[in-house]
Coordinates of C-alpha atoms and ligand atoms in Angstrom, one line a residue:
M1 CA 43.2 4.0 -23.4
E2 CA 42.2 1.7 -19.7
T3 CA 40.8 4.8 -17.7
T4 CA 37.9 5.0 -20.5
K5 CA 35.9 2.5 -19.3
T6 CA 35.4 3.9 -16.0
E7 CA 34.5 6.8 -16.5
M8 CA 32.1 5.8 -19.0
T9 CA 30.3 3.5 -16.2
S10 CA 30.5 5.3 -13.4
P11 CA 28.0 8.0 -13.9
P12 CA 28.9 11.4 -13.0
N13 CA 28.8 13.0 -9.6
F14 CA 30.0 16.9 -9.4
I15 CA 29.7 16.8 -5.6
R16 CA 32.5 13.9 -5.2
N17 CA 34.6 15.4 -7.4
I18 CA 33.9 18.6 -5.0
I19 CA 34.8 16.6 -1.7
I20 CA 38.0 15.0 -4.1
E21 CA 39.3 18.5 -4.9
D22 CA 38.5 19.9 -0.4
L23 CA 40.8 16.8 0.4
K24 CA 43.7 18.0 -2.1
A25 CA 43.1 20.7 -0.3
N26 CA 42.8 20.2 3.3
K27 CA 40.1 21.9 3.2
N28 CA 38.1 21.6 7.4
E29 CA 41.3 19.6 7.7
G30 CA 40.2 16.2 5.6
R31 CA 37.6 16.3 7.7
V32 CA 34.4 14.7 5.8
H33 CA 31.4 15.3 7.7
T34 CA 28.0 15.3 6.2
R35 CA 24.5 14.4 7.2
F36 CA 20.9 13.4 6.3
P37 CA 18.0 16.3 7.5
P38 CA 15.3 15.4 7.4
E39 CA 11.9 16.7 8.7
P40 CA 10.1 14.6 10.2
N41 CA 6.1 15.5 8.9
G42 CA 6.1 12.5 6.1
Y43 CA 7.4 9.1 5.5
L44 CA 10.5 9.3 3.1
H45 CA 11.0 8.1 -0.1
I46 CA 12.5 7.7 -2.7
G47 CA 13.8 11.6 -3.4
H48 CA 14.9 10.8 0.1
A49 CA 16.4 7.6 -0.6
K50 CA 18.6 10.1 -3.3
S51 CA 20.3 12.0 -0.3
I52 CA 20.4 9.4 1.5
C53 CA 23.0 7.9 -0.5
L54 CA 24.3 10.1 -1.2
N55 CA 25.6 12.0 2.4
F56 CA 26.2 8.2 4.0
G57 CA 27.6 7.1 0.4
L58 CA 29.8 9.8 0.1
A59 CA 30.6 10.1 3.5
A60 CA 31.8 6.5 3.7
E61 CA 33.7 6.5 0.4
F62 CA 35.9 9.8 2.1
G63 CA 36.1 8.3 6.0
G64 CA 34.1 10.7 6.9
L65 CA 30.8 10.5 8.9
C66 CA 27.3 11.3 8.6
N67 CA 24.9 12.4 10.9
L68 CA 20.8 12.1 10.8
R69 CA 19.6 15.2 12.0
F70 CA 15.8 15.5 12.4
D71 CA 14.9 18.8 11.3
D72 CA 11.6 19.3 13.2
T73 CA 11.0 22.6 13.8
N74 CA 7.6 22.3 12.6
P75 CA 5.1 21.1 16.0
I76 CA 2.2 21.2 13.9
K77 CA 3.5 19.3 10.8
E78 CA 5.5 16.7 13.0
E79 CA 5.3 13.3 14.9
E80 CA 6.3 10.4 16.5
E81 CA 5.7 8.1 14.4
Y82 CA 7.0 9.9 11.2
V83 CA 10.2 9.9 13.0
N84 CA 10.1 6.1 14.0
S85 CA 9.9 5.0 10.3
I86 CA 12.9 7.9 8.9
K87 CA 15.0 5.9 11.4
E88 CA 13.5 2.3 9.9
D89 CA 14.0 3.4 6.7
V90 CA 17.2 4.4 6.6
R91 CA 18.4 1.8 8.4
W92 CA 16.7 -1.0 6.2
L93 CA 18.8 1.0 3.3
G94 CA 21.7 -0.2 5.2
F95 CA 23.0 3.1 6.6
D96 CA 24.3 3.7 10.2
W97 CA 24.9 6.5 11.9
E98 CA 25.8 5.3 15.1
D99 CA 25.4 7.4 17.7
R100 CA 24.9 10.6 15.8
E101 CA 21.0 11.0 15.8
Y102 CA 20.6 14.3 17.2
Y103 CA 17.5 16.7 16.6
A104 CA 17.2 20.8 15.6
S105 CA 14.7 20.7 18.9
D106 CA 18.7 19.7 20.9
Y107 CA 19.2 23.3 19.3
F108 CA 16.6 25.1 20.3
E109 CA 18.5 26.5 23.5
Q110 CA 21.3 27.6 21.4
L111 CA 19.5 28.8 18.2
H112 CA 17.8 31.4 21.0
E113 CA 21.4 32.3 22.6
Y114 CA 22.0 33.0 18.9
A115 CA 18.9 35.3 18.3
V116 CA 19.9 37.1 21.2
Q117 CA 23.2 37.8 20.3
L118 CA 21.9 39.2 16.6
I119 CA 19.8 41.5 18.6
K120 CA 22.3 42.9 21.3
D121 CA 24.6 43.3 17.4
G122 CA 21.9 45.2 15.7
K123 CA 20.8 42.8 13.5
A124 CA 17.3 41.4 14.7
Y125 CA 14.0 42.7 15.9
V126 CA 11.0 42.5 17.5
C127 CA 8.1 43.1 14.5
D128 CA 4.8 44.2 15.0
L129 CA 3.1 43.1 11.9
S130 CA 0.7 40.8 11.1
M131 CA 1.4 38.3 8.0
D132 CA -0.9 39.6 5.7
E133 CA 1.7 42.5 6.6
I134 CA 5.0 41.3 5.9
R135 CA 3.9 39.9 3.4
E136 CA 2.9 43.4 1.6
Y137 CA 6.2 45.1 2.3
R138 CA 8.0 42.3 1.5
G139 CA 7.4 43.5 -2.0
T140 CA 7.8 41.1 -5.1
L141 CA 10.6 40.5 -7.3
T142 CA 10.2 43.4 -9.2
K143 CA 9.2 45.7 -6.4
P144 CA 11.7 46.6 -3.3
G145 CA 10.7 46.3 -0.2
K146 CA 9.3 48.3 3.0
D147 CA 10.5 49.0 6.2
S148 CA 8.1 47.9 8.9
P149 CA 7.4 50.5 11.7
Y150 CA 9.0 48.8 13.9
R151 CA 12.8 48.2 12.5
N152 CA 14.4 50.4 14.3
R153 CA 13.0 49.7 18.1
S154 CA 16.5 49.8 20.0
V155 CA 18.6 47.2 21.3
E156 CA 17.0 46.9 24.4
E157 CA 13.2 47.2 23.8
N158 CA 14.0 44.7 21.7
L159 CA 15.6 42.7 23.8
N160 CA 12.7 42.7 26.6
L161 CA 10.0 42.0 24.0
F162 CA 11.9 38.7 22.7
A163 CA 12.2 37.5 26.7
C164 CA 8.0 38.6 27.0
M165 CA 7.4 36.8 23.8
R166 CA 9.1 33.6 25.3
A167 CA 7.9 34.3 28.6
G168 CA 4.6 33.6 26.4
E169 CA 2.6 36.9 27.0
F170 CA 2.2 37.6 23.5
E171 CA -0.5 35.5 21.8
D172 CA 0.4 33.5 18.8
G173 CA 0.9 35.0 15.4
S174 CA 0.7 38.4 16.9
R175 CA 4.6 39.3 16.8
V176 CA 7.9 38.1 15.4
L177 CA 10.9 38.3 15.0
R178 CA 13.0 39.3 12.1
A179 CA 16.3 39.9 10.8
K180 CA 17.4 42.9 9.8
I181 CA 19.4 42.5 6.6
D182 CA 17.8 44.6 3.1
M183 CA 14.1 45.6 2.6
S184 CA 15.3 45.6 -1.4
A185 CA 17.5 43.1 -1.7
S186 CA 17.2 41.7 -4.9
N187 CA 17.2 38.1 -3.4
L188 CA 13.4 38.1 -1.4
N189 CA 15.2 35.7 1.1
M190 CA 16.8 39.0 2.5
R191 CA 14.1 40.9 3.3
D192 CA 14.5 40.6 6.4
P193 CA 13.2 36.8 7.3
V194 CA 11.3 36.3 10.1
I195 CA 13.2 33.9 12.3
Y196 CA 11.1 33.3 15.1
R197 CA 7.4 33.1 15.6
I198 CA 4.5 32.3 18.5
L199 CA 2.9 29.6 18.5
R200 CA 1.2 26.8 21.6
A201 CA 1.5 24.2 19.9
T202 CA 3.1 20.9 21.6
H203 CA 6.6 20.0 20.3
H204 CA 7.2 16.3 20.1
R205 CA 10.5 16.1 22.0
T206 CA 10.5 19.9 23.6
G207 CA 6.3 19.1 24.8
D208 CA 5.4 22.6 25.5
K209 CA 8.7 24.0 26.8
W210 CA 8.5 26.3 24.3
C211 CA 5.7 28.8 22.4
I212 CA 8.1 30.5 20.4
Y213 CA 10.0 28.5 17.6
P214 CA 12.5 29.6 15.4
M215 CA 11.8 29.3 11.7
Y216 CA 13.2 26.7 8.9
D217 CA 15.7 29.4 7.5
F218 CA 17.2 30.3 10.9
T219 CA 17.9 26.5 11.8
H220 CA 18.8 24.3 9.4
G221 CA 22.6 26.3 9.1
Q222 CA 23.2 26.7 12.0
S223 CA 22.3 23.3 13.4
D224 CA 25.1 22.0 10.8
S225 CA 27.5 24.9 11.8
I226 CA 26.7 23.9 16.0
E227 CA 27.8 19.7 13.9
R228 CA 30.9 21.5 11.9
I229 CA 29.2 19.4 8.5
T230 CA 31.9 19.8 5.8
H231 CA 30.1 19.6 3.0
S232 CA 25.9 20.6 3.7
I233 CA 24.2 18.7 0.5
C234 CA 20.9 20.0 -0.1
T235 CA 18.0 20.1 -3.1
L236 CA 18.5 23.3 -5.5
E237 CA 15.6 24.7 -4.5
F238 CA 17.8 25.9 -0.9
E239 CA 20.4 27.8 -3.7
D240 CA 18.4 30.9 -3.0
H241 CA 18.5 30.0 0.7
R242 CA 21.9 30.1 1.0
P243 CA 23.5 33.4 0.8
L244 CA 20.8 33.6 4.2
Y245 CA 22.3 31.7 5.3
D246 CA 26.2 31.9 5.1
W247 CA 24.8 35.4 6.7
F248 CA 24.0 34.3 9.9
I249 CA 26.8 32.1 10.2
E250 CA 29.3 35.1 9.4
Q251 CA 27.2 37.4 12.1
L252 CA 27.3 34.9 13.9
N253 CA 30.5 34.4 13.3
I254 CA 30.4 30.5 13.9
F255 CA 32.0 27.3 11.9
H256 CA 31.3 27.8 8.1
P257 CA 29.5 24.6 6.4
Q258 CA 30.2 24.4 2.5
Q259 CA 26.3 24.3 1.2
I260 CA 26.1 22.3 -1.9
E261 CA 23.0 21.9 -4.1
F262 CA 22.2 19.3 -6.8
A263 CA 18.8 18.7 -8.0
R264 CA 16.5 16.3 -6.2
L265 CA 15.2 13.6 -7.6
N266 CA 11.9 13.7 -10.3
L267 CA 10.5 9.8 -11.7
S268 CA 8.1 9.4 -14.5
H269 CA 4.5 8.6 -13.1
T270 CA 4.8 8.9 -9.9
V271 CA 4.8 12.2 -7.3
M272 CA 7.1 13.0 -4.3
S273 CA 5.7 15.5 -2.2
K274 CA 5.4 14.9 1.1
R275 CA 2.5 17.4 1.1
K276 CA 0.5 15.3 -2.5
L277 CA 1.9 12.0 -0.5
L278 CA -0.5 12.4 2.7
E279 CA -3.2 13.8 0.6
L280 CA -2.9 10.1 -1.7
V281 CA -2.7 8.3 1.8
K282 CA -5.5 10.9 3.3
S283 CA -8.1 10.3 1.3
G284 CA -8.0 6.3 0.5
V285 CA -6.9 5.9 -2.1
V286 CA -4.0 3.5 -1.0
T287 CA -4.1 1.6 2.0
G288 CA -0.7 4.0 4.0
W289 CA 2.5 4.8 3.4
D290 CA 3.9 1.5 2.4
D291 CA 0.9 1.2 0.2
P292 CA 2.9 -1.1 -2.4
R293 CA 2.5 1.9 -5.3
M294 CA 3.8 4.7 -3.1
P295 CA 7.3 6.4 -4.0
T296 CA 7.7 5.5 -0.4
I297 CA 10.7 3.7 0.8
S298 CA 8.4 1.6 3.2
G299 CA 5.9 0.7 -0.2
M300 CA 9.0 -0.4 -1.7
R301 CA 10.2 -2.5 0.5
R302 CA 6.5 -4.2 1.6
R303 CA 6.2 -4.4 -2.8
G304 CA 9.6 -6.5 -2.3
Y305 CA 12.3 -4.2 -3.9
P306 CA 15.5 -4.8 -2.3
P307 CA 17.4 -2.6 -0.7
E308 CA 20.6 -3.0 -2.9
S309 CA 18.8 -2.1 -5.6
I310 CA 17.3 1.0 -4.8
R311 CA 21.5 2.5 -3.8
A312 CA 22.5 0.9 -7.1
F313 CA 19.7 3.0 -8.9
C314 CA 20.7 6.0 -6.5
E315 CA 24.1 5.9 -8.0
R316 CA 23.5 5.4 -10.9
I317 CA 21.5 7.7 -11.7
G318 CA 24.0 10.5 -11.0
V319 CA 24.3 13.9 -9.2
A320 CA 24.2 17.2 -11.1
K321 CA 23.2 20.2 -10.9
R322 CA 20.2 20.3 -13.5
E323 CA 16.6 19.9 -13.7
S324 CA 15.4 16.3 -15.0
V325 CA 12.5 13.4 -14.5
V326 CA 14.1 10.0 -15.0
D327 CA 12.0 7.4 -16.1
I328 CA 10.3 5.2 -13.3
A329 CA 10.9 2.0 -16.2
F330 CA 15.2 2.8 -14.6
L331 CA 14.1 1.7 -11.5
E332 CA 12.2 -1.0 -12.6
H333 CA 15.5 -2.2 -14.3
C334 CA 17.4 -2.1 -11.7
V335 CA 15.1 -3.8 -9.2
R336 CA 14.8 -6.2 -12.0
K337 CA 18.3 -6.7 -12.5
D338 CA 19.0 -7.2 -8.7
L339 CA 16.0 -10.0 -8.7
N340 CA 17.7 -11.7 -11.4
E341 CA 20.6 -12.4 -10.0
R342 CA 19.1 -13.0 -5.7
A343 CA 15.9 -14.4 -6.0
P344 CA 14.9 -18.3 -6.2
R345 CA 12.6 -19.3 -8.9
V346 CA 9.7 -21.7 -8.4
M347 CA 6.6 -22.1 -10.1
G348 CA 3.0 -19.7 -8.8
V349 CA 0.1 -20.2 -11.3
L350 CA -2.2 -17.2 -10.9
R351 CA -5.0 -17.8 -12.6
P352 CA -5.7 -21.5 -12.9
L353 CA -6.8 -24.1 -15.6
R354 CA -7.5 -27.3 -14.3
V355 CA -5.4 -29.8 -16.1
V356 CA -6.1 -33.3 -16.4
L357 CA -3.5 -35.8 -17.4
D358 CA -5.8 -39.1 -18.8
N359 CA -2.9 -41.5 -19.0
Y360 CA -1.1 -40.4 -15.6
P361 CA -2.3 -43.1 -13.0
E362 CA -4.3 -41.1 -10.1
T363 CA -2.9 -42.6 -6.8
Q364 CA 1.0 -41.6 -8.2
T365 CA 2.9 -38.9 -7.1
E366 CA 6.3 -38.2 -8.5
E367 CA 8.7 -35.9 -7.2
L368 CA 10.5 -33.9 -10.3
D369 CA 13.8 -31.5 -9.6
A370 CA 13.9 -28.5 -10.5
L371 CA 16.8 -25.8 -10.5
N372 CA 16.2 -23.0 -8.3
H373 CA 18.4 -20.8 -10.5
P374 CA 18.6 -20.9 -14.5
T375 CA 22.2 -19.6 -14.2
D376 CA 24.1 -19.8 -10.5
G377 CA 24.4 -23.5 -9.5
S378 CA 24.8 -22.6 -6.0
K379 CA 21.3 -22.2 -4.9
G380 CA 20.8 -26.0 -6.2
T381 CA 17.6 -27.8 -6.9
R382 CA 14.5 -28.7 -5.1
K383 CA 11.9 -31.4 -5.4
V384 CA 8.2 -30.6 -7.0
P385 CA 5.4 -32.7 -7.0
F386 CA 3.4 -34.1 -10.4
S387 CA 0.6 -35.8 -10.2
N388 CA -2.5 -36.4 -12.8
V389 CA -4.6 -32.8 -12.2
L390 CA -2.6 -30.3 -12.4
Y391 CA -3.3 -26.6 -12.7
I392 CA -1.5 -24.4 -15.9
E393 CA -1.8 -20.2 -16.7
K394 CA -4.8 -20.0 -17.9
E395 CA -4.1 -17.4 -20.8
D396 CA -1.4 -20.8 -21.6
F397 CA -4.1 -22.5 -23.8
L398 CA -6.5 -21.1 -26.5
E399 CA -8.5 -23.5 -28.6
D400 CA -8.5 -21.3 -31.0
P401 CA -5.2 -20.2 -31.1
P402 CA -4.3 -17.2 -33.7
K403 CA -1.2 -17.3 -35.8
K404 CA 1.8 -17.5 -33.4
Y405 CA 0.7 -18.5 -30.7
Y406 CA 2.6 -21.6 -29.6
R407 CA 1.2 -22.7 -25.7
L408 CA -1.0 -25.2 -25.7
A409 CA -4.1 -25.8 -28.2
P410 CA -6.5 -29.0 -29.2
G411 CA -4.1 -31.9 -30.2
R412 CA -0.9 -29.9 -29.9
E413 CA 1.5 -31.2 -27.4
V414 CA 4.2 -28.4 -24.8
R415 CA 6.3 -29.5 -22.4
L416 CA 5.6 -28.7 -18.4
R417 CA 8.3 -27.4 -17.2
Y418 CA 10.9 -30.0 -15.5
A419 CA 8.0 -32.7 -15.7
Y420 CA 6.6 -34.0 -19.4
F421 CA 5.1 -33.0 -21.9
I422 CA 1.8 -32.6 -22.6
K423 CA -1.3 -32.9 -25.3
C424 CA -4.5 -31.3 -25.5
V425 CA -6.8 -34.5 -26.2
D426 CA -10.5 -32.9 -25.2
V427 CA -12.2 -29.5 -24.1
V428 CA -14.4 -29.6 -21.2
K429 CA -16.5 -25.8 -21.3
D430 CA -19.6 -24.6 -19.1
E431 CA -22.3 -25.2 -21.1
R432 CA -24.2 -22.3 -21.2
T433 CA -21.4 -19.4 -21.1
G434 CA -19.0 -21.3 -23.3
E435 CA -15.9 -21.2 -20.7
V436 CA -13.2 -23.2 -21.0
M437 CA -13.4 -25.3 -17.0
E438 CA -11.0 -27.6 -17.7
I439 CA -8.7 -29.5 -20.4
H440 CA -8.0 -32.7 -21.1
C441 CA -4.2 -33.7 -22.4
T442 CA -2.1 -37.7 -21.9
Y443 CA 1.5 -37.4 -21.2
D444 CA 4.4 -38.7 -22.6
P445 CA 6.3 -40.7 -19.6
K446 CA 9.4 -41.2 -22.0
T447 CA 10.0 -37.0 -21.6
R448 CA 10.2 -37.3 -18.1
G449 CA 13.2 -34.3 -17.2
G450 CA 12.0 -31.9 -20.5
D451 CA 13.6 -33.8 -23.1
A452 CA 12.0 -36.8 -25.8
P453 CA 14.3 -39.4 -26.2
D454 CA 13.1 -39.6 -30.0
G455 CA 14.6 -35.6 -30.8
R456 CA 10.9 -34.2 -31.4
K457 CA 10.3 -30.8 -30.7
V458 CA 7.4 -28.2 -28.6
K459 CA 7.5 -25.2 -29.9
S460 CA 6.6 -23.4 -25.9
T461 CA 7.3 -24.8 -22.4
L462 CA 4.6 -24.0 -19.3
H463 CA 4.7 -23.2 -15.7
W464 CA 2.5 -25.9 -13.8
V465 CA 1.6 -26.7 -9.7
S466 CA -0.1 -29.5 -8.8
V467 CA -3.5 -29.3 -7.7
A468 CA -3.4 -31.8 -4.9
H469 CA -0.2 -30.1 -3.4
A470 CA -0.4 -26.9 -4.4
I471 CA -0.9 -24.0 -1.5
K472 CA -3.8 -21.4 -2.4
A473 CA -2.9 -17.6 -2.4
E474 CA -3.5 -13.8 -2.7
V475 CA -1.3 -12.4 -5.7
R476 CA -1.6 -8.8 -5.7
L477 CA -0.4 -7.1 -9.1
Y478 CA 0.8 -3.4 -9.2
D479 CA 0.8 -1.2 -12.1
H480 CA 2.4 2.7 -12.2
L481 CA -0.4 4.7 -9.5
F482 CA -0.7 7.9 -12.3
V483 CA -1.4 7.0 -16.1
S484 CA 0.5 10.2 -16.8
P485 CA 3.7 10.2 -16.7
H486 CA 4.4 13.9 -15.0
P487 CA 1.1 13.6 -12.5
G488 CA -0.6 16.8 -12.9
A489 CA 1.1 19.0 -15.1
E490 CA -1.0 19.9 -17.6
K491 CA -3.0 21.5 -14.5
G492 CA -0.6 22.9 -13.4
G493 CA 0.2 20.2 -10.6
S494 CA -2.9 21.7 -8.9
D495 CA -4.8 18.5 -9.6
F496 CA -2.5 15.7 -9.6
K497 CA -4.9 13.5 -9.1
T498 CA -7.1 12.9 -12.1
D499 CA -4.3 11.8 -13.3
L500 CA -4.7 8.7 -11.0
N501 CA -4.9 4.9 -12.8
P502 CA -7.7 3.2 -12.0
H503 CA -6.2 0.0 -12.6
S504 CA -2.8 0.2 -10.0
L505 CA -4.0 -2.6 -7.6
E506 CA -5.2 -6.4 -9.7
T507 CA -6.2 -8.3 -6.8
L508 CA -6.2 -11.8 -7.5
T509 CA -7.3 -14.1 -4.5
S510 CA -7.2 -18.1 -6.4
C511 CA -3.4 -18.8 -7.1
Y512 CA -1.9 -21.4 -6.3
V513 CA 1.5 -22.0 -5.8
E514 CA 4.0 -25.1 -5.0
P515 CA 4.3 -27.2 -1.7
G516 CA 7.5 -25.4 -0.8
L517 CA 6.3 -21.9 -0.1
K518 CA 3.9 -23.3 2.2
G519 CA 6.1 -21.1 5.3
A520 CA 7.7 -18.3 3.5
L521 CA 8.5 -16.0 5.4
P522 CA 6.9 -12.0 5.3
G523 CA 9.9 -10.0 2.9
S524 CA 11.0 -13.0 0.9
R525 CA 11.1 -12.5 -2.7
Y526 CA 10.7 -15.3 -6.0
Q527 CA 10.6 -15.4 -9.4
F528 CA 7.7 -16.8 -10.0
E529 CA 9.0 -18.5 -13.8
R530 CA 7.5 -16.3 -16.7
Q531 CA 5.3 -14.3 -14.4
G532 CA 7.8 -11.7 -12.3
Y533 CA 8.5 -11.1 -8.8
F534 CA 7.1 -11.5 -6.4
C535 CA 7.3 -10.7 -2.6
V536 CA 5.7 -12.0 0.9
D537 CA 3.6 -8.9 1.9
L538 CA 5.1 -7.5 5.3
V539 CA 1.6 -6.6 6.2
D540 CA -0.9 -8.6 5.2
S541 CA 0.3 -12.7 5.2
S542 CA 0.5 -15.4 7.5
D543 CA 0.8 -18.9 8.3
N544 CA -2.6 -19.7 7.1
R545 CA -3.6 -17.1 4.7
L546 CA -0.7 -16.2 1.6
V547 CA -0.3 -13.6 0.2
F548 CA 2.1 -12.0 -2.8
N549 CA 3.0 -8.9 -3.9
Q550 CA 3.9 -8.8 -7.5
T551 CA 7.1 -6.9 -6.6
V552 CA 8.1 -6.4 -10.9
G553 CA 7.4 -7.7 -13.9
L554 CA 9.2 -9.7 -16.5
R555 CA 9.9 -8.3 -19.2
D556 CA 12.4 -4.9 -19.7
T557 CA 10.8 -1.4 -20.8
W558 CA 13.7 -0.2 -19.8
A559 CA 15.6 -1.8 -22.1
K560 CA 12.9 -1.2 -24.9
I561 CA 13.4 2.3 -24.2
Q562 CA 17.3 2.9 -24.5
K563 CA 17.1 0.7 -27.9
S564 CA 14.9 2.7 -29.6
Q565 CA 16.7 5.6 -28.3
V566 CA 19.7 4.0 -29.7
S567 CA 18.3 3.1 -33.4
Ligands
ATP601 P1 9.3 17.1 -0.2 O1 9.6 18.6 -0.9 O2 8.9 15.7 -0.8 O3 8.0 17.4 0.7 P2 11.1 17.7 1.8 O4 12.4 18.3 0.9 O5 11.3 18.4 2.1 O6 10.6 16.6 0.5 P3 12.5 16.9 3.6 O7 12.9 16.0 5.2 O8 13.0 18.6 4.0 O9 11.6 16.7 2.8 O10 14.0 16.2 3.3 C1 15.3 16.1 3.4 C2 16.3 15.6 3.2 O11 16.3 15.0 1.2 C3 16.3 16.9 2.7 O12 17.9 17.5 2.1 C4 16.0 17.8 0.9 O13 16.8 18.2 0.3 C5 15.9 15.5 0.5 N1 15.1 15.6 -1.1 C6 14.3 15.8 -0.9 N2 13.2 15.0 -1.8 C7 14.3 15.3 -2.4 C8 14.7 14.6 -4.1 N3 13.6 14.6 -5.1 N4 16.0 14.0 -4.6 C9 16.6 14.3 -3.8 N5 16.7 14.9 -2.5 C10 16.0 14.9 -1.7
MG602 MG1 12.7 21.0 3.3

C-alpha cells in the first residue's frame, strides 16, 4: 500500500491527531492557537526544544498561531537575562512569535480581578494559617484534609483582608488567599490551594508595584484563557492540575482552552531539570549555561549542533503519553546526519607528528586540489598547500604495528589524502624517553593526486597539513557530562553530581588546521576528515586564536545500537 511508507516514517504524534479531529468538528471555529510558556528562571534545554517544536510546529502545520508567553509569577527566581536567552534560543531554533510576546505579569491586574470575583462568589478566602499549618491541614493521599478555621469568613471580611494584603498591610507569608474547593478531594491539588501569597520582591517587569503575587497554578490556565489558546499543550506532571485549572475557568466563566498532556523528553547521560543545571553552573562544574557539554539550547548551539538537526530530532522522537528515556546517541545521530550533508570537509591534525619528506625539494610548495564534499559536487574544490615537512596524526604511526593496523609504520607505504604515496624510511626518537619525535619518509612523485600509475595499492589514507602553512588551533573534545545513563538514579536522584564524567572535556592546544580556515567565522562548522565534526567556538575564538569545539564524532553509535537490537 502506498501509505504504509509514510505511516512508518512519520513518528506518532497523538496531539496532531487530536487537532485534526478538532478541525474536522470545527471546534474553536477552526482556529489552532498554541503557546510556548517558559518560566524565565533558567536557560532552555533540549526538553524545552521539544515543546517549542511541538507548539510552533503544530500551529504552522495547521495555519494557526503560536505565542511566546513568559509565565513570570515568581519574582525571586526570575531574571531579565533568562528572558533574553529564551528569546534568542527560540529564534535560533527557527521559530517566530511575531508580535505575540506575552508575559503573565501583564495579566496581574486581570488575575487580581479574577481573584476578587472568586471571593465575591464565595469561592475564595483569606487564610491566616502558616505554610506549615496549611501543609499539615492538607492531609495526604490516604488521609482527608481538615478545613481551615478561616474557611468560613464572610465575603466582606475576605474582600477587606485581600485589599489589605494588596495594600501591603501584612507581613510576607502571614496570610494567603485560597480557593474554596474541597478539603476531602482525592486530588490534593483541589484541597483549597493557595492562589495568592504576600511577597515583597522586585519583579523583573512590574518592579515593586505588587506585594502579592498569584501562584503559578492560578496564573497558567487563566493566561491561556486570556490569550484564547485552543490547545494548551503541557507535560504529564500537569495532568493532576487540570481539574484545578478547569475549576478556575468554570467558576470564572471564561474561555476554556483544552489542556493536553504529553510525556516530557528525557535523555540518557543527561540531567534536564533547571534546578540541577543551575547547580552545575553555580558550582563551576561547567563554564556556564552555554558550556558545550550542557543539554541547553545555548550549549548545543555553541557545540555546533545545527538548529535543523534539533528540529529533526524533536520530530523523529514523536509525541506520546508514556514516559521514556531517549538514548543520547540518537540525538547525536541526528546531528551527524545533518552535518554529513552540510559540513565542508577540511583537514586538521589534532595530535601532530612531524613528517619530513627526504626527497621532496625543500623550497617547493604545491597547491593540491581537494574536494569540499565527497558526494556533493556543488560544494566545489579548494587548494591545499603541500611541502616537504608535514604533520600527520600521532596515532597514524606505530613503530611496532599490531596485526590489522594498516596505517603508517617503518617500511610501509600509505596515501596522503589528495597528495602522494609516502613510505616511512626512518624514525627519530627522544634518546631518553624513547618517544617518537619525527619520522622521515620518501614520497613517490608519480602518485600525485593519490593513485599509482603502476596500479600498486596502499591500505590506508591519512590526513595531513603542511607545517609551513598550517594554522595553529585549540580543539576541545567532549564526552558525555555524566558517566551514568541515568545520573543520580541509583541514589534516588539526590546526588546526581557523583555521576559526573571526569573526562567530559579534553583540551588540545597544539592542533594544526589547513590555512583555508584562517578567519573562519565563529559558529562555522566543518568535518575534519577522519576526525569528526567541529565548530568554531562562538565565545573564545578570535582572529588570532582559533578555537574549535568537537560537535560530534564520525562513528555512529546509534546505528550500532539499532543493529544490535534488530539482530
Ligand atoms: P524543568 O522541569 O526542566 O525545570 P520546567 O518545566 O519547570 O522545566 P518551564 O519553563 O515551565 O520549565 O517549561 C516551559 C515549557 O516547556 C512547559 O510547557 C513544559 O511543560 C515544557 N517542558 C519542560 N521540560 C520539558 C521536557 N523535558 N520535555 C518536553 N517539554 C518540556
Ligand atoms: Mg514549569
